[in-house]
Coordinates of C-alpha atoms and ligand atoms in Angstrom, one line a residue:
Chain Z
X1 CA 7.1 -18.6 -33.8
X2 CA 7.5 -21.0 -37.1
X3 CA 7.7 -24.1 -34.4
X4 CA 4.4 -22.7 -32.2
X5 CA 1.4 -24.8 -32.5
X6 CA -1.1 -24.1 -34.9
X7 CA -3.5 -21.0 -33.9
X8 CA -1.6 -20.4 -31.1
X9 CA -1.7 -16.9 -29.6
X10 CA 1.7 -14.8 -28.7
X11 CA 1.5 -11.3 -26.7
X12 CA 3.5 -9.3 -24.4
X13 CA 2.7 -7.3 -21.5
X14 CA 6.2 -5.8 -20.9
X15 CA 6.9 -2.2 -21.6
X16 CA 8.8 -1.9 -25.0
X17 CA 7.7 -4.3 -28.0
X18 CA 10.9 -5.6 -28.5
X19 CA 10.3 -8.7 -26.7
X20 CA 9.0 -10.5 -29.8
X21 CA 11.2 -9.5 -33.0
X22 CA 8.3 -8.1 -34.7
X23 CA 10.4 -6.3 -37.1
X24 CA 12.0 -9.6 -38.2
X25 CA 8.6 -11.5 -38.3
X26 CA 7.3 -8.7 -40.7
X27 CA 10.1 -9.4 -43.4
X28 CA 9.9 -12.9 -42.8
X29 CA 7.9 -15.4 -45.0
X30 CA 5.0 -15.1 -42.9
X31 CA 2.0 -13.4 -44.5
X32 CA 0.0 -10.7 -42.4
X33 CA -3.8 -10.9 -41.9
X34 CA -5.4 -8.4 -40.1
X35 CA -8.0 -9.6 -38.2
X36 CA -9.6 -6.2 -37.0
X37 CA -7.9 -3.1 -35.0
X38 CA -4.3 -4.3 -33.0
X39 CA -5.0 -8.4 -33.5
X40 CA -3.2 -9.9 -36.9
X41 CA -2.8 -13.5 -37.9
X42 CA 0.2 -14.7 -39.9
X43 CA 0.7 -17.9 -42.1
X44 CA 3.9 -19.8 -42.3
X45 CA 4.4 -21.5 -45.2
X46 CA 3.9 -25.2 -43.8
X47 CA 0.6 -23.3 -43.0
X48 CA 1.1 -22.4 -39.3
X49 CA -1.2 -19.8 -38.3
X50 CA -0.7 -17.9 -35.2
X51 CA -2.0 -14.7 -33.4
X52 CA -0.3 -11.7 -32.7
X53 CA -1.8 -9.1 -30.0
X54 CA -1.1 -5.6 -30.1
X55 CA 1.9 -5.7 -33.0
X56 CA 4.2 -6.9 -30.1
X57 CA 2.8 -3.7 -27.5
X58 CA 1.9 -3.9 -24.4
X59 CA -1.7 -6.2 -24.7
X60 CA -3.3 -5.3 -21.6
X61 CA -3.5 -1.3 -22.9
X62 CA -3.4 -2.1 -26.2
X63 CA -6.1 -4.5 -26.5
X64 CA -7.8 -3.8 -23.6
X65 CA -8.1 -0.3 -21.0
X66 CA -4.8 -1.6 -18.8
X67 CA -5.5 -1.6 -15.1
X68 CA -8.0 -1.7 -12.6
X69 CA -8.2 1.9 -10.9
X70 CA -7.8 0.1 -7.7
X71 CA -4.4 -1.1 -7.9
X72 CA -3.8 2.7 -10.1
X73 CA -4.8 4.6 -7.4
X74 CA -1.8 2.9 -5.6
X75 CA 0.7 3.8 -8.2
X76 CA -0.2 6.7 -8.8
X77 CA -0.5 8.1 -5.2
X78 CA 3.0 7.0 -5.6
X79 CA 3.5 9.2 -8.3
X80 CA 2.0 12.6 -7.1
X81 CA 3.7 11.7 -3.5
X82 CA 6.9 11.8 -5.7
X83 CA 6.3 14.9 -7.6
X84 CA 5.7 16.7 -4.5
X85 CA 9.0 15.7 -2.9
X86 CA 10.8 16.7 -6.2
X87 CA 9.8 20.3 -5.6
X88 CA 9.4 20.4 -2.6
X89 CA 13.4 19.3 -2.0
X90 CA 14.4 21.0 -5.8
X91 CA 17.9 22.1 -5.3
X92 CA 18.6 19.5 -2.5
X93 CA 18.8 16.3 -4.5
X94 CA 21.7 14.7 -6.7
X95 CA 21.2 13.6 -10.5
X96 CA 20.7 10.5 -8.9
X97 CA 17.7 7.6 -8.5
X98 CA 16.1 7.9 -4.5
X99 CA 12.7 5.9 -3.8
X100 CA 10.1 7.4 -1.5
X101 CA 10.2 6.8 2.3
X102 CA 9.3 3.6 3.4
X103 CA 6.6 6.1 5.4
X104 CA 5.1 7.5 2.2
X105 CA 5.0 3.8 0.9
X106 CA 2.9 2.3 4.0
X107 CA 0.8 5.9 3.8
X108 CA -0.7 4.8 0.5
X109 CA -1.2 1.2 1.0
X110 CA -2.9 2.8 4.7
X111 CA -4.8 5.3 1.9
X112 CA -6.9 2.2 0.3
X113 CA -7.5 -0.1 3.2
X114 CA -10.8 1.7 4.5
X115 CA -12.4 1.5 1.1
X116 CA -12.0 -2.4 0.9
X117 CA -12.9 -2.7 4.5
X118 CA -10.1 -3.8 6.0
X119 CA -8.8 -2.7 9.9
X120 CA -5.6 -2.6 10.6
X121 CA -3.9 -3.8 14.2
X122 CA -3.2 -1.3 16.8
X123 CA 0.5 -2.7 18.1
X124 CA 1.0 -2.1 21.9
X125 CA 3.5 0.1 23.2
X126 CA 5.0 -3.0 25.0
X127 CA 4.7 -5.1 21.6
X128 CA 6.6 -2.2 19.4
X129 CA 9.0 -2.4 21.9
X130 CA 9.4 -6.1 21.6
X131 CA 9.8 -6.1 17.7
X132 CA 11.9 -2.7 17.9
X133 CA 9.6 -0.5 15.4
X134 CA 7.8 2.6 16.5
X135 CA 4.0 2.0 17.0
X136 CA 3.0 4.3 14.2
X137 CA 5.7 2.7 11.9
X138 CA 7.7 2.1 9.5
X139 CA 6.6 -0.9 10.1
X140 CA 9.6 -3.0 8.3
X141 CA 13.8 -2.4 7.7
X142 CA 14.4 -1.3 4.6
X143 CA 15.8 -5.2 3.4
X144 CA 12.8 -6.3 4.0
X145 CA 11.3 -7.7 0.8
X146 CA 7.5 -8.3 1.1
Chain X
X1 CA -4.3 30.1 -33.5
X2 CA -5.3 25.8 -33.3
X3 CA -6.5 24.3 -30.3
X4 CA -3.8 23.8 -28.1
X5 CA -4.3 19.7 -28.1
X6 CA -4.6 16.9 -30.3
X7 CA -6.7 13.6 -29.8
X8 CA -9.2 11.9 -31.5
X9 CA -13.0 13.0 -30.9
X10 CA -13.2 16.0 -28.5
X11 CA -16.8 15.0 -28.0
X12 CA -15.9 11.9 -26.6
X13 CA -15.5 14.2 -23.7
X14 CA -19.0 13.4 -21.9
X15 CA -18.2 10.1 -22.3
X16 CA -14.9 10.2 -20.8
X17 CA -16.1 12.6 -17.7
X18 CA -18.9 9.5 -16.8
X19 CA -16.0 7.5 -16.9
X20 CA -13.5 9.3 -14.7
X21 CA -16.7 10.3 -12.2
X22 CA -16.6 6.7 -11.5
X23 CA -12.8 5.5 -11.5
X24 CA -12.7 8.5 -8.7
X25 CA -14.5 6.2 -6.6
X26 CA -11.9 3.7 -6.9
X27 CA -8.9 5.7 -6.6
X28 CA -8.9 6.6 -2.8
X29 CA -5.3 7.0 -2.8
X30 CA -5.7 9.7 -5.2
X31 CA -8.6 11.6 -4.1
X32 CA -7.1 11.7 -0.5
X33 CA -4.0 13.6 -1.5
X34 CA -6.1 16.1 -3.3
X35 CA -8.3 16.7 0.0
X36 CA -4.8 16.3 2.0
X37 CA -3.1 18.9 0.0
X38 CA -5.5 21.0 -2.1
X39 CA -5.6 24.2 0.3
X40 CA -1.7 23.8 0.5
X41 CA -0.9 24.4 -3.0
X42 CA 2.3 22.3 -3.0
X43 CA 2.7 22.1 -7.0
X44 CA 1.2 26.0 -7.7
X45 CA 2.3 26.9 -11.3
X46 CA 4.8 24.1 -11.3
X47 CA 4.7 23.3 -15.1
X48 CA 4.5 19.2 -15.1
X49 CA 4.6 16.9 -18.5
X50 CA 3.3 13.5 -18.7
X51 CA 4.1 10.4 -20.3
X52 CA 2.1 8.1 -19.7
X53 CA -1.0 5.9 -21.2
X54 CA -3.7 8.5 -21.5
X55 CA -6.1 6.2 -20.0
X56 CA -9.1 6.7 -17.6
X57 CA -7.1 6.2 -14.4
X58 CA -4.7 9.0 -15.7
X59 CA -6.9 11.5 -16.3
X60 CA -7.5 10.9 -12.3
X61 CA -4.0 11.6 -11.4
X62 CA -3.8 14.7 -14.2
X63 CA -6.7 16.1 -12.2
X64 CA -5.0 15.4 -9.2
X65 CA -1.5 17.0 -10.0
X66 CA -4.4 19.7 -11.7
X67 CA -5.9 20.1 -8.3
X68 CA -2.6 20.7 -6.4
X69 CA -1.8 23.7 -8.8
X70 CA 0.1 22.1 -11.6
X71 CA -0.1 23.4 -15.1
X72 CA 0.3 20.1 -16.8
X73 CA 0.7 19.2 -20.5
X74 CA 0.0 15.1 -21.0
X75 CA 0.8 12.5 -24.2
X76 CA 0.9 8.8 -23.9
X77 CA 3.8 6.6 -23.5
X78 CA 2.4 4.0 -25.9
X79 CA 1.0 4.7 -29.6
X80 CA -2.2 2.0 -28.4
X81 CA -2.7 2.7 -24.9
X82 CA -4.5 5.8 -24.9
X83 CA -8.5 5.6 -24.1
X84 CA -10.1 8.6 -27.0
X85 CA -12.9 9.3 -24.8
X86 CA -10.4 9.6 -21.7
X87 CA -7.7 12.0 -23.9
X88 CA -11.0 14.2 -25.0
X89 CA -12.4 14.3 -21.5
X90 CA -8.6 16.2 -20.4
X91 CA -8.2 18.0 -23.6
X92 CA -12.0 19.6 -22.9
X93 CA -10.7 20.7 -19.3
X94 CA -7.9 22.9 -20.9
X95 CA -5.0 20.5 -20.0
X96 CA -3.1 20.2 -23.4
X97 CA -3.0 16.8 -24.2
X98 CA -1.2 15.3 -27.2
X99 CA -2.6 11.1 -27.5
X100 CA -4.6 9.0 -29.6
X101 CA -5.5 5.3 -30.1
X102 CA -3.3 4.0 -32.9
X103 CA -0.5 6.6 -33.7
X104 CA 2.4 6.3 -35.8
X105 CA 5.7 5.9 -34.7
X106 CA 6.1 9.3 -35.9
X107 CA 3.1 10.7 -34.7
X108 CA 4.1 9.2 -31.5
X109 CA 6.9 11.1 -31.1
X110 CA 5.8 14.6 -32.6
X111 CA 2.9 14.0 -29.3
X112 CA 5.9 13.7 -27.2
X113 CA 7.7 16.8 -28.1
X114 CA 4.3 18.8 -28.0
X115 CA 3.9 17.7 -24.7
X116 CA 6.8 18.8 -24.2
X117 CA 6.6 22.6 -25.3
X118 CA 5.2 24.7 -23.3
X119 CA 5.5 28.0 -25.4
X120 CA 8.2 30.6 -25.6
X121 CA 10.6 28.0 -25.5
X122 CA 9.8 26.9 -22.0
X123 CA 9.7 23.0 -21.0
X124 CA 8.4 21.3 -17.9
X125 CA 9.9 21.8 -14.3
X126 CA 9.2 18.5 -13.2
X127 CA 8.1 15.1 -15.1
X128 CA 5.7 11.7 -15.0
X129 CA 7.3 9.4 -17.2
X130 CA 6.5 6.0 -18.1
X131 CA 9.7 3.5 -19.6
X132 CA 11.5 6.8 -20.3
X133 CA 10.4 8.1 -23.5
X134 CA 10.4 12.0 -22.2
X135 CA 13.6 11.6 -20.4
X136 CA 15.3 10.4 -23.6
X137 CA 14.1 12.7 -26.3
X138 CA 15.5 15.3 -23.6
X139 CA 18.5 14.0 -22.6
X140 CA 19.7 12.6 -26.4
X141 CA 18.9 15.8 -27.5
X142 CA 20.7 18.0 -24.9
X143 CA 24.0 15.1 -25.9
X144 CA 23.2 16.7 -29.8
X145 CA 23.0 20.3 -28.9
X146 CA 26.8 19.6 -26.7
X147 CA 28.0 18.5 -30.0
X148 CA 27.8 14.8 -29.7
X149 CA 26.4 13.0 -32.8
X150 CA 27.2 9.6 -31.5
X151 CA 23.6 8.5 -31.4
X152 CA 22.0 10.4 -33.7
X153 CA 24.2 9.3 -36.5
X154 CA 24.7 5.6 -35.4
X155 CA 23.9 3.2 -37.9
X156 CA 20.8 0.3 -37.5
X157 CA 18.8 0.5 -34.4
X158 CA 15.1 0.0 -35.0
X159 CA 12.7 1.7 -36.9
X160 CA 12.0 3.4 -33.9
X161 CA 14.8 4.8 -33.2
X162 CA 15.5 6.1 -36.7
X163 CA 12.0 8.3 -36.1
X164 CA 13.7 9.7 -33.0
X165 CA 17.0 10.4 -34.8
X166 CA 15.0 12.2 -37.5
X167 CA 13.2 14.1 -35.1
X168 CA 16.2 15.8 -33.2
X169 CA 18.4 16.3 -36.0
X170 CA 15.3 18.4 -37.4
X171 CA 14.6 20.0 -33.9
X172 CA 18.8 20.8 -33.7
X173 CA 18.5 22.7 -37.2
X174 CA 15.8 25.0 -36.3
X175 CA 16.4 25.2 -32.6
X176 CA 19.8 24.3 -31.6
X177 CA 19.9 25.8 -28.4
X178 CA 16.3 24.2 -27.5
X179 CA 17.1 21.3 -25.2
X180 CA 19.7 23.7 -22.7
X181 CA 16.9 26.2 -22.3
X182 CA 14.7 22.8 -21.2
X183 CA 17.5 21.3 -19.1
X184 CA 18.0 24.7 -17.4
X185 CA 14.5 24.6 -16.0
X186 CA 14.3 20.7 -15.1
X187 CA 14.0 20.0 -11.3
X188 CA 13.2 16.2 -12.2
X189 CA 11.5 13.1 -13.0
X190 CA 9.5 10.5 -11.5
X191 CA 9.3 7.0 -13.5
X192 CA 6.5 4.8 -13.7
X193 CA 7.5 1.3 -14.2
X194 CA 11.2 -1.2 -14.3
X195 CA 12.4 -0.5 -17.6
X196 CA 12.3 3.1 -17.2
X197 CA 13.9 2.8 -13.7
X198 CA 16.3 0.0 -15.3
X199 CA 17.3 3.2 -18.0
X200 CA 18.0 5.8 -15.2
X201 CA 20.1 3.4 -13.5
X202 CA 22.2 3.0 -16.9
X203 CA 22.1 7.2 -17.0
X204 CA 23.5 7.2 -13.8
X205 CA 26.1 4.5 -14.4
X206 CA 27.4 6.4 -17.7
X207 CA 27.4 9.8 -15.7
X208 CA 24.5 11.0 -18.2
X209 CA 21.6 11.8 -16.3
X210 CA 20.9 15.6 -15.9
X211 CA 18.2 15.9 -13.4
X212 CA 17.4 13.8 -9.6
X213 CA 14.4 11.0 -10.7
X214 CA 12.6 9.3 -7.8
X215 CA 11.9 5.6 -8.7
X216 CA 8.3 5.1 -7.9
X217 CA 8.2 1.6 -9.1
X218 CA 9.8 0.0 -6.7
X219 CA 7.6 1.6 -4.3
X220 CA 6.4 -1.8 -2.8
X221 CA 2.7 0.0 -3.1
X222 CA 3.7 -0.3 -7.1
X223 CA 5.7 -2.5 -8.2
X224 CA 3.7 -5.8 -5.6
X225 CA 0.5 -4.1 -6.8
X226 CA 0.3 -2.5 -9.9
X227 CA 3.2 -5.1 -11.6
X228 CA 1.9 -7.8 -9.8
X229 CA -2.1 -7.4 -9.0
X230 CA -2.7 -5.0 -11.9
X231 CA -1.2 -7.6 -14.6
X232 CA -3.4 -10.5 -13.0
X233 CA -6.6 -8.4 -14.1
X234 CA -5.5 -6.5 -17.5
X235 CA -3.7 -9.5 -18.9
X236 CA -6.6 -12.1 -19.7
X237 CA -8.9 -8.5 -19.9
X238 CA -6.5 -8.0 -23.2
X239 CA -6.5 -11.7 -24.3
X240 CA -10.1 -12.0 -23.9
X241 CA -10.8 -9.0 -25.7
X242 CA -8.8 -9.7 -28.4
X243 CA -9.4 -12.9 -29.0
X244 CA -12.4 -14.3 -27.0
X245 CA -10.2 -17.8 -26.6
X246 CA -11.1 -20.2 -23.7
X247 CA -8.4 -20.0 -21.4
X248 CA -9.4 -23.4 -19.3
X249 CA -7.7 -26.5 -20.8
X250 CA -4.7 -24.0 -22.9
X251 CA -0.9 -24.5 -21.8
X252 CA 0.4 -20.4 -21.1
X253 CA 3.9 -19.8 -21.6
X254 CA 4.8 -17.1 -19.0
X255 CA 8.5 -16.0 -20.4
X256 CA 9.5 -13.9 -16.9
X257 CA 8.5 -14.8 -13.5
X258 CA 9.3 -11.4 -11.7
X259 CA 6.1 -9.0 -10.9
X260 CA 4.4 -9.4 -13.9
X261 CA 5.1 -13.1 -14.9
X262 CA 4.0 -13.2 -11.3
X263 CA 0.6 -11.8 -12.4
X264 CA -0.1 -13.1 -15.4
X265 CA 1.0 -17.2 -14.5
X266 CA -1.4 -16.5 -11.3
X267 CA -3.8 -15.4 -13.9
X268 CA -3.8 -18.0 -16.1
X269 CA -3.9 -20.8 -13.8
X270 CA -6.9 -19.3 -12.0
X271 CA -8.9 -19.6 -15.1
X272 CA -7.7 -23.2 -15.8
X273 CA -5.1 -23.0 -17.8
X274 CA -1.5 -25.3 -17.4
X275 CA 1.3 -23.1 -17.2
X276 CA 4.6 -23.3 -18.1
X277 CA 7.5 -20.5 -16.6
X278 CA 10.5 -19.4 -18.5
X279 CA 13.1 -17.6 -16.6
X280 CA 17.0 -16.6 -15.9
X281 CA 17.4 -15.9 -12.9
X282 CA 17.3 -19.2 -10.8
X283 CA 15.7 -17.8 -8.0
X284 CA 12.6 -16.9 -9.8
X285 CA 12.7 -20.3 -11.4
X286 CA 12.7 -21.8 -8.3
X287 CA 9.8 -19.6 -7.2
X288 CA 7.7 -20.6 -10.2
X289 CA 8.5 -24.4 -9.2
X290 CA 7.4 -23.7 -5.7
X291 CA 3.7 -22.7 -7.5
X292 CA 3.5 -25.4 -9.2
X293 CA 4.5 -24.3 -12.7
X294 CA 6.7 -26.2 -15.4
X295 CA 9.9 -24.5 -15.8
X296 CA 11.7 -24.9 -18.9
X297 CA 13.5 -22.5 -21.9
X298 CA 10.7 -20.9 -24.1
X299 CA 12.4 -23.7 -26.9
X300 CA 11.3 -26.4 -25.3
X301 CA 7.4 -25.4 -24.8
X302 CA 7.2 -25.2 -29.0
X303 CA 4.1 -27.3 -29.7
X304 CA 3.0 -27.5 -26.5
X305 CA 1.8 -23.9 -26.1
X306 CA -0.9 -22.4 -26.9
X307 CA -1.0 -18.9 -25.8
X308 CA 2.9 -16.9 -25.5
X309 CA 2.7 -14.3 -22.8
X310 CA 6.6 -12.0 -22.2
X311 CA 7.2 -10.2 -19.0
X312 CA 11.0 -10.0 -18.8
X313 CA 11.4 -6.0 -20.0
X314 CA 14.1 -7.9 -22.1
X315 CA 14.2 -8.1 -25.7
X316 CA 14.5 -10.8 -28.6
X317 CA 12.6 -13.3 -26.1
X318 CA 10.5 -14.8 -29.1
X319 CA 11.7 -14.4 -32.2
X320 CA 10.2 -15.9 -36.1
X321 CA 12.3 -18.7 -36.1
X322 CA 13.5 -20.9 -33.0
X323 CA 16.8 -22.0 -33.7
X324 CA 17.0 -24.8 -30.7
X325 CA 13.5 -26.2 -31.9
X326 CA 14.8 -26.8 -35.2
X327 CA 18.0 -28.6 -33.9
X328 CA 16.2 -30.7 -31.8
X329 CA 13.3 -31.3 -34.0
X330 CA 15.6 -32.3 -37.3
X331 CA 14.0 -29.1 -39.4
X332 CA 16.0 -27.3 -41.7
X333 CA 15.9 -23.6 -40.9
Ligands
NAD401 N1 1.9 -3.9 -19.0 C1 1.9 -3.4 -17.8 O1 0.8 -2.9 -17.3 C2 3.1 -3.4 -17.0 C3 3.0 -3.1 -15.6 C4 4.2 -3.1 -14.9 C5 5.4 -3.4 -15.5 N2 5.5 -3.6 -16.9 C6 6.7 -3.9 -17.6 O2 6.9 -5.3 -17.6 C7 8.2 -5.7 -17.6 C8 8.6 -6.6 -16.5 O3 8.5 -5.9 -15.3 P1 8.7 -6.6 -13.8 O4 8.4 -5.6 -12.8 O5 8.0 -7.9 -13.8 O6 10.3 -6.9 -13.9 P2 11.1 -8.0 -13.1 O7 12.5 -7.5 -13.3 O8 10.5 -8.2 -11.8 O9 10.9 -9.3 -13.9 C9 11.4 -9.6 -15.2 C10 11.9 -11.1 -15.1 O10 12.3 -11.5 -16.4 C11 13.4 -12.4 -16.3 N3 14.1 -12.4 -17.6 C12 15.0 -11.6 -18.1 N4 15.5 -12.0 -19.3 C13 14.8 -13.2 -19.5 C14 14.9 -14.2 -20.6 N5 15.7 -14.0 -21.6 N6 14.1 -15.2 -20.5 C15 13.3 -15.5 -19.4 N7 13.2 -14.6 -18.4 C16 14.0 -13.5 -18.4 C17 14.2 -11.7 -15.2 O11 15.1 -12.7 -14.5 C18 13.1 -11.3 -14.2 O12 12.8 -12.2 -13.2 C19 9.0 -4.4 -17.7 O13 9.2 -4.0 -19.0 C20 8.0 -3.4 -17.0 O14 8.3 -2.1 -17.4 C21 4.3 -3.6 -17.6

């Protein structure tokens, strides 16, 4: 951070705030100004200032309200969708990792196309044949990577 | 007895309900399942804990998980990320929940376990978690109550992690048998996002992990959406807000060009900025080339960048002092 240009700006959007060594910034020679709530400015010596977002946190929820609840409702249709298999198959399942059904996943992508307008293609029976899916889906093999 | 919740300004709740009567109209995914599934029942008195920001958006999935019988309890997964007026607007429904803007560490943490108690020593049957947070006070605790002190008295760590050490060491003396009677109960987890997935992978690996988890984030609807789409919204939304800096004419550094660097180089260059890609992986790199982005080691963009943007889910990617820049540039450390 010492070598960044002068005012530049530094933030992270990944999930834990050990991306930027803010620990070892804060008991460095830098001194701390804090601009207002979750944005601070620190001076190097040479007097280098730059801008820190969120003390190293995720910026997009910590200085502003995260995501859209568009793309939200997608994750977390996800989310309930997985919940309900959990109980639904308690007892059944290993201490394992499994993902949702490629079914479930084209279920909530289907769940938010109607609202933006869009209308899907009917394949034929002839067609779904041809590529060798079922006309109602899945759609894709499981290695295929979108 | 207290109010069975903590957050900031319970009457931020009107506020919050104005908020969440609109989000519902974007969150068609959501609201379907409740129409799909509300006679049905399918989560009735299933007693589900949350960890995850206590935004908006999550108070429409509470509600929904609400509205297929859950009893849920709720606390952030981030001491910055929860919205007051959204926490009040839960908290005034009767759903316990445990988040405020700007916690402490410790604070963070105490929300956690609170979430996490549902009376008469009971804990949830099922989770939502978000990087892990829940899963770990649970499982690290359950390794303390079997006897194993291995993390709790490791040395270093960060500052973090001492608060979580203190925490179950003082949990273990008052309630050493607390984490079995949780464990007993657990039927499993869902996880929000790639580092939290990336941990239960690790569980599994070591033989650790106690309960099935379902990865939702690499859902394609997730991870190509909400990593990918969601990032390319919130990221300059957070910039902006924080710092009201033109973004046209600016050289981004995007360290990480998987879903999120994804989002946020698109994001950047569609409001004029020059953008410059560090990555590992060579695919990726190549990927980033493909788009027209300058690939090089974070090192090597020092004076040249002017706004620092990490997406890897790694750690140490930018650190106070840049040991390559100094080489090359001839400054003493
Ligand atoms: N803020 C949010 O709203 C939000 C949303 C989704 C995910 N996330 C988080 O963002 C992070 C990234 O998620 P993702 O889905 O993009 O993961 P990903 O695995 O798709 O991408 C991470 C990329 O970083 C690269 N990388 C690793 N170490 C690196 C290094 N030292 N230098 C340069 N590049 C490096 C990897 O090769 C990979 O391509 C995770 O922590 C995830 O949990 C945050």
């Amino acid at each position: 951070m010492r070598g960044m240009k002068d005012q530049a700006i530094v933030c992270n959007i990944g999930h834990f705030d050990n991306e930027i060594q803010m620990e070892a910034l804060d008991e460095s020679d830098a001194v701390k100004t804090n601009i207002k709530p979750q944005v601070d400015k620190y001076t190097f010596p040479g007097g280098n200032e730059i801008f820190m977002l969120a003390e190293g946190r995720l910026v997009n929820l910590g200085c502003a309200t995260g995501h859209p609840s568009f793309v939200m409702s997608n994750s977390f249709a996800n989310q309930t969708l997985a919940q309900i298999d959990l109980w639904k198959n308690k007892g059944k399942y290993e201490n394992k990792v499994y993902l949702l059904s490629k079914e479930l996943d084209e279920e909530v992508a289907r769940l938010h196309l109607e609202k933006i307008g869009a209308k899907l293609t009917v394949l034929s029976k002839e067609q779904a044949d041809y590529i060798g899916v079922d006309v109602t889906g899945p759609f894709k093999p499981a290695h295929y990577r979108y | 007895m207290s109010e069975d919740y903590k957050v900031a300004d319970i009457s931020l709740a009107e506020f919050g309900r104005k908020e969440i009567d609109i989000a519902q109209h974007e969150m068609p995914g959501l609201m379907a399942i409740r129409d799909k599934y509300a006679a049905e029942q399918p989560l009735k008195d299933v007693r589900i804990m949350g960890s995850l920001h206590m935004t908006i958006q999550t108070a429409v999935l509470i509600e929904t998980l609400v509205a297929l019988g859950a009893k849920v309890r709720w606390c952030s997964c981030n001491i910055f990320s929860t919205q007051d007026h959204a926490a009040a607007a839960i908290a005034a429904t009767g759903v316990p929940v445990f988040a405020w803007k700007g916690e402490s560490l410790e604070e963070y943490w105490w929300c956690t376990e609170r979430a996490l108690n549902f009376g008469d020593g009971q804990g949830p049957e099922l989770i939502v978690d978000d990087g892990g947070d829940a899963t770990l006070l649970i499982h690290k605790g359950y390794q303390l109550e079997n006897g194993d002190r291995s993390f709790v008295d490791s040395e270093g760590g960060s500052l973090e992690e001492g608060v979580i050490k203190d925490l179950l060491k003082n949990l273990n003396e008052k309630q050493p048998q607390r984490w079995h009677g949780v464990v007993a109960d657990w039927h499993g987890v869902s996880e929000e996002t790639t580092t939290g997935v990336h941990r239960l992978y690790q569980m599994v690996e070591a033989g650790e992990l106690l309960i099935p988890a379902i990865n939702v984030n690499d859902s394609v609807t997730k991870s190509k959406f909400d990593n990918l789409y969601g990032c390319r919204e919130s990221l300059l939304d957070g910039i902006k807000r924080a710092t009201d800096v033109m973004i046209a004419g600016k050289v981004g550094v995007v360290c990480g060009y998987g879903d999120v660097g994804k989002g946020c180089a698109q994001a950047l260059k569609g409001m004029g900025a020059q953008v410059i890609v560090s990555e590992v992986d060579p695919i990726c790199a190549l990927q980033a080339t493909m788009e027209g982005f300058r690939v090089m080691p974070v090192e090597d963009s020092l004076g040249i960048g002017d706004i620092y943007v990490t997406t890897t889910g790694n750690k140490d990617i930018i650190t106070p002092r840049s040991h390559a820049w100094h080489e090359r540039s001839g400054h003493r450390l």
